[in-house]
Amino acid sequence: MTFTKNFRSPTAEEWYIFLPSYKDPVTGGAAGKTIIHYNLYDTKHIFINTTIIFDDPGLHDNGVTGLVYAISDEIVNRLVGYADTLLSVHSGANSYNAEYKQ
């Protein structure tokens, strides 16, 4: 798995996710992207909002649910670290929401 940062602002980052054997069917590029939005204005309860969107239809099938969970978990660990995170994964039938707390 490799990453390329596409966009950065003071409160957000967008990363392209490249996975062996998976790609965007339209462009032939990255299998998905991750958007990390930092909640810098509310210091009482700080969460990082992370959205992962997988474009490859092969990652939308029920048979690869465990793979999607494992890839998403690794993306959060590598790009966000161990901060409190609200995660939303969009991957067809494998879509889910999760909360990571220290």
XYZ file of N, CA, C and O in Angstrom:
408
model
N 0.851 -1.167 0.000
C 0.000 0.000 0.000
C 0.897 1.230 0.000
O 1.834 1.316 0.786
N 0.586 2.169 -0.897
C 1.320 3.434 -0.927
C 0.319 4.585 -0.946
O -0.860 4.400 -1.295
N 0.797 5.766 -0.581
C -0.037 6.953 -0.472
C 0.612 8.106 -1.234
O 1.827 8.197 -1.296
N -0.215 8.985 -1.759
C 0.252 10.229 -2.351
C -0.672 11.337 -1.867
O -1.899 11.227 -2.004
N -0.086 12.381 -1.294
C -0.905 13.497 -0.822
C -1.319 14.333 -2.027
O -0.492 14.761 -2.817
N -2.607 14.553 -2.163
C -3.145 15.308 -3.282
C -3.423 16.756 -2.902
O -3.239 17.651 -3.707
N -3.884 16.993 -1.695
C -4.345 18.319 -1.308
C -4.113 18.517 0.184
O -4.233 17.593 0.966
N -3.797 19.737 0.553
C -3.661 20.072 1.968
C -4.136 21.496 2.180
O -3.806 22.391 1.433
N -4.910 21.677 3.227
C -5.330 23.001 3.673
C -5.024 23.068 5.168
O -4.584 22.076 5.751
N -5.251 24.190 5.805
C -4.985 24.259 7.260
C -5.800 23.274 8.093
O -5.415 22.925 9.195
N -6.931 22.798 7.564
C -7.778 21.907 8.357
C -8.043 20.554 7.709
O -8.790 19.758 8.264
N -7.457 20.270 6.543
C -7.768 19.004 5.871
C -6.617 18.536 4.992
O -5.785 19.325 4.560
N -6.611 17.224 4.758
C -5.680 16.593 3.828
C -6.460 15.597 2.983
O -7.429 14.997 3.453
N -6.004 15.408 1.739
C -6.575 14.377 0.881
C -5.424 13.521 0.367
O -4.441 14.047 -0.148
N -5.559 12.225 0.531
C -4.524 11.275 0.121
C -5.108 10.285 -0.872
O -6.216 9.782 -0.671
N -4.358 9.971 -1.942
C -4.719 8.883 -2.832
C -4.124 7.598 -2.277
O -2.990 7.582 -1.799
N -4.888 6.515 -2.347
C -4.479 5.212 -1.830
C -4.231 4.275 -3.013
O -5.142 4.022 -3.807
N -3.013 3.767 -3.114
C -2.660 2.829 -4.174
C -2.477 1.446 -3.568
O -1.730 1.280 -2.600
N -3.192 0.471 -4.129
C -3.151 -0.905 -3.643
C -2.805 -1.837 -4.800
O -3.361 -1.682 -5.895
N -1.925 -2.800 -4.567
C -1.640 -3.771 -5.634
C -2.927 -4.504 -6.033
O -3.749 -4.845 -5.185
N -3.137 -4.687 -7.294
C -4.287 -5.427 -7.855
C -5.608 -4.659 -7.826
O -6.625 -5.192 -8.252
N -5.629 -3.431 -7.324
C -6.855 -2.644 -7.290
C -6.582 -1.274 -7.893
O -5.504 -0.708 -7.700
N -7.599 -0.733 -8.618
C -7.444 0.587 -9.217
C -8.812 1.194 -9.488
O -9.833 0.497 -9.491
N -8.828 2.478 -9.750
C -10.049 3.175 -10.135
C -10.420 2.719 -11.539
O -9.608 2.811 -12.460
N -11.634 2.198 -11.755
C -11.995 1.690 -13.076
C -12.093 2.782 -14.144
O -11.957 2.500 -15.323
N -12.311 4.011 -13.755
C -12.454 5.100 -14.720
C -11.092 5.630 -15.161
O -10.825 5.773 -16.347
N -10.225 5.918 -14.184
C -8.934 6.535 -14.512
C -7.785 5.544 -14.566
O -6.729 5.862 -15.101
N -7.959 4.370 -13.967
C -6.873 3.401 -13.880
C -5.853 3.772 -12.827
O -4.805 3.147 -12.726
N -6.160 4.770 -12.025
C -5.239 5.251 -10.991
C -5.510 4.646 -9.632
O -5.755 3.447 -9.504
N -5.468 5.474 -8.625
C -5.583 5.052 -7.226
C -6.876 4.277 -6.973
O -7.929 4.590 -7.532
N -6.772 3.280 -6.103
C -7.933 2.458 -5.745
C -8.923 3.233 -4.895
O -10.093 2.873 -4.811
N -8.461 4.297 -4.245
C -9.344 5.083 -3.401
C -8.666 6.329 -2.896
O -7.537 6.649 -3.284
N -9.376 7.032 -2.036
C -8.795 8.222 -1.428
C -9.257 8.340 0.011
O -10.290 7.800 0.405
N -8.449 9.069 0.765
C -8.735 9.317 2.175
C -8.760 10.815 2.401
O -7.845 11.527 1.974
N -9.795 11.294 3.054
C -9.910 12.707 3.403
C -9.847 12.795 4.919
O -10.645 12.172 5.620
N -8.889 13.561 5.413
C -8.701 13.734 6.856
C -9.021 15.178 7.190
O -8.385 16.091 6.669
N -10.021 15.366 8.031
C -10.439 16.712 8.414
C -10.174 16.898 9.903
O -10.705 16.159 10.728
N -9.354 17.867 10.212
C -8.991 18.142 11.603
C -9.972 19.129 12.199
O -10.188 20.207 11.660
N -10.564 18.760 13.318
C -11.486 19.637 14.028
C -10.661 20.511 14.975
O -10.424 20.151 16.120
N -10.214 21.661 14.484
C -9.328 22.525 15.264
C -10.069 23.565 16.082
O -9.472 24.250 16.900
N -11.354 23.714 15.865
C -12.082 24.786 16.512
C -12.721 24.386 17.831
O -12.958 25.206 18.679
N -13.005 23.136 18.008
C -13.629 22.651 19.235
C -12.572 21.918 20.045
O -12.252 20.781 19.784
N -12.015 22.578 21.041
C -10.922 21.976 21.800
C -11.401 21.154 22.989
O -10.598 20.528 23.661
N -12.697 21.128 23.251
C -13.204 20.349 24.368
C -13.152 18.849 24.069
O -12.695 18.060 24.874
N -13.621 18.456 22.905
C -13.597 17.062 22.468
C -13.026 17.042 21.054
O -13.750 17.268 20.098
N -11.750 16.765 20.924
C -11.113 16.794 19.618
C -11.177 15.419 18.969
O -10.741 14.430 19.546
N -11.752 15.380 17.797
C -11.767 14.179 16.973
C -11.240 14.547 15.602
O -11.420 15.667 15.131
N -10.605 13.609 14.965
C -10.213 13.768 13.581
C -11.228 12.998 12.755
O -11.471 11.816 12.997
N -11.867 13.677 11.827
C -12.864 13.051 10.963
C -12.155 12.519 9.720
O -11.536 13.281 8.984
N -12.249 11.219 9.508
C -11.563 10.569 8.400
C -12.576 9.840 7.534
O -13.387 9.067 8.042
N -12.511 10.091 6.228
C -13.375 9.433 5.265
C -12.506 8.684 4.270
O -11.576 9.260 3.708
N -12.799 7.414 4.080
C -12.083 6.600 3.096
C -13.091 6.177 2.041
O -14.150 5.627 2.361
N -12.752 6.437 0.777
C -13.623 6.082 -0.339
C -12.851 5.144 -1.260
O -11.812 5.532 -1.804
N -13.338 3.914 -1.397
C -12.714 2.951 -2.304
C -13.490 2.958 -3.625
O -14.695 2.718 -3.643
N -12.773 3.216 -4.717
C -13.399 3.309 -6.031
C -13.408 1.983 -6.787
O -14.222 1.801 -7.685
N -12.510 1.066 -6.462
C -12.438 -0.199 -7.188
C -13.621 -1.081 -6.793
O -13.808 -1.390 -5.611
N -14.448 -1.500 -7.751
C -15.604 -2.345 -7.436
C -15.227 -3.667 -6.777
O -16.048 -4.268 -6.087
N -13.991 -4.122 -6.972
C -13.544 -5.352 -6.322
C -13.514 -5.242 -4.812
O -13.566 -6.241 -4.104
N -13.444 -4.006 -4.292
C -13.453 -3.788 -2.841
C -14.865 -3.537 -2.308
O -15.044 -3.256 -1.134
N -15.865 -3.661 -3.176
C -17.256 -3.452 -2.767
C -17.974 -4.767 -2.479
O -19.063 -4.766 -1.949
N -17.387 -5.894 -2.857
C -18.023 -7.204 -2.699
C -17.965 -7.704 -1.260
O -16.979 -7.487 -0.557
N -19.004 -8.431 -0.846
C -19.052 -8.988 0.508
C -17.891 -9.929 0.812
O -17.497 -10.069 1.957
N -17.337 -10.569 -0.183
C -16.267 -11.539 0.032
C -14.953 -10.934 0.506
O -14.066 -11.663 0.939
N -14.802 -9.621 0.413
C -13.541 -8.975 0.826
C -13.742 -8.028 2.012
O -12.947 -7.118 2.222
N -14.774 -8.276 2.788
C -15.057 -7.410 3.936
C -13.869 -7.324 4.886
O -13.485 -6.230 5.309
N -13.266 -8.448 5.204
C -12.110 -8.459 6.109
C -10.938 -7.662 5.553
O -10.239 -6.960 6.292
N -10.729 -7.740 4.251
C -9.659 -6.982 3.606
C -9.918 -5.481 3.701
O -9.013 -4.708 4.026
N -11.145 -5.067 3.439
C -11.499 -3.641 3.521
C -11.295 -3.139 4.948
O -10.737 -2.059 5.159
N -11.708 -3.916 5.961
C -11.513 -3.528 7.354
C -10.028 -3.407 7.673
O -9.596 -2.450 8.315
N -9.227 -4.373 7.215
C -7.795 -4.361 7.511
C -7.093 -3.196 6.822
O -6.252 -2.518 7.437
N -7.423 -2.940 5.564
C -6.821 -1.815 4.844
C -7.215 -0.500 5.503
O -6.368 0.377 5.712
N -8.473 -0.352 5.843
C -8.946 0.885 6.470
C -8.267 1.115 7.810
O -7.860 2.239 8.134
N -8.124 0.060 8.597
C -7.448 0.167 9.891
C -5.991 0.593 9.704
O -5.488 1.454 10.430
N -5.324 0.034 8.712
C -3.931 0.397 8.444
C -3.813 1.838 7.950
O -2.875 2.551 8.318
N -4.759 2.290 7.141
C -4.757 3.680 6.682
C -4.872 4.622 7.871
O -4.135 5.605 7.972
N -5.793 4.339 8.776
C -5.948 5.188 9.966
C -4.665 5.176 10.790
O -4.183 6.230 11.209
N -4.081 4.005 10.997
C -2.848 3.933 11.796
C -1.704 4.705 11.153
O -0.948 5.379 11.845
N -1.568 4.633 9.849
C -0.449 5.296 9.167
C -0.659 6.792 8.969
O 0.284 7.571 9.112
N -1.858 7.206 8.591
C -2.080 8.607 8.253
C -2.570 9.460 9.414
O -2.292 10.646 9.466
N -3.312 8.867 10.327
C -3.873 9.626 11.441
C -3.120 9.351 12.739
O -2.987 10.212 13.583
N -2.613 8.155 12.886
C -1.930 7.795 14.120
C -2.930 7.330 15.156
O -3.952 6.741 14.826
N -2.648 7.636 16.388
C -3.477 7.116 17.472
C -4.353 8.193 18.094
O -4.746 8.103 19.250
N -4.695 9.210 17.324
C -5.588 10.262 17.804
C -7.033 9.747 17.783
O -7.358 8.794 17.076
N -7.890 10.394 18.560
C -9.310 10.053 18.530
C -9.849 10.363 17.141
O -9.703 11.481 16.636
N -10.470 9.369 16.523
C -10.855 9.477 15.120
C -12.267 8.957 14.897
O -12.623 7.900 15.398
N -13.042 9.704 14.131
C -14.325 9.229 13.640
C -14.096 8.816 12.195
O -13.687 9.631 11.366
N -14.338 7.556 11.879
C -14.041 7.001 10.566
C -15.320 6.661 9.823
O -16.241 6.076 10.388
N -15.345 7.013 8.538
C -16.430 6.632 7.650
C -15.802 6.005 6.414
O -15.005 6.641 5.727
N -16.139 4.740 6.147
C -15.594 4.017 5.001
C -16.720 3.801 3.996
O -17.780 3.288 4.343
N -16.470 4.198 2.744
C -17.432 4.028 1.660
C -16.866 3.013 0.681
O -15.908 3.292 -0.030
N -17.441 1.809 0.704
C -16.944 0.725 -0.145
C -18.080 -0.232 -0.476
O -18.037 -1.420 -0.152
N -19.129 0.277 -1.096
C -20.270 -0.563 -1.472
C -20.870 -1.277 -0.283
O -21.156 -0.669 0.745
N -21.014 -2.601 -0.390
C -21.599 -3.407 0.689
C -20.702 -3.440 1.928
O -21.152 -3.823 3.004
N -19.445 -3.052 1.795
C -18.504 -3.065 2.919
C -18.388 -1.716 3.620
O -17.462 -1.496 4.388
N -19.288 -0.802 3.359
C -19.257 0.510 3.999
C -19.581 0.385 5.482
O -20.396 -0.444 5.884
N -18.914 1.210 6.284
C -19.167 1.197 7.726
C -18.640 2.472 8.367
O -17.902 3.239 7.753
N -19.026 2.688 9.616
C -18.532 3.792 10.442
C -17.888 3.202 11.674
O -18.330 2.164 12.180
N -16.853 3.892 12.173
C -16.159 3.420 13.382
C -15.645 4.614 14.163
O -15.533 5.720 13.637
N -15.325 4.361 15.422
C -14.746 5.381 16.287
C -13.484 4.805 16.918
O -13.521 3.722 17.500
N -12.393 5.511 16.763
C -11.116 5.125 17.385
C -10.876 6.070 18.560
O -10.861 7.278 18.379
N -10.689 5.503 19.745
C -10.409 6.311 20.936
C -9.134 5.800 21.592
O -8.888 4.608 21.599
N -8.374 6.728 22.136
C -7.131 6.344 22.833
C -7.441 5.549 24.074
O -8.388 5.710 24.740
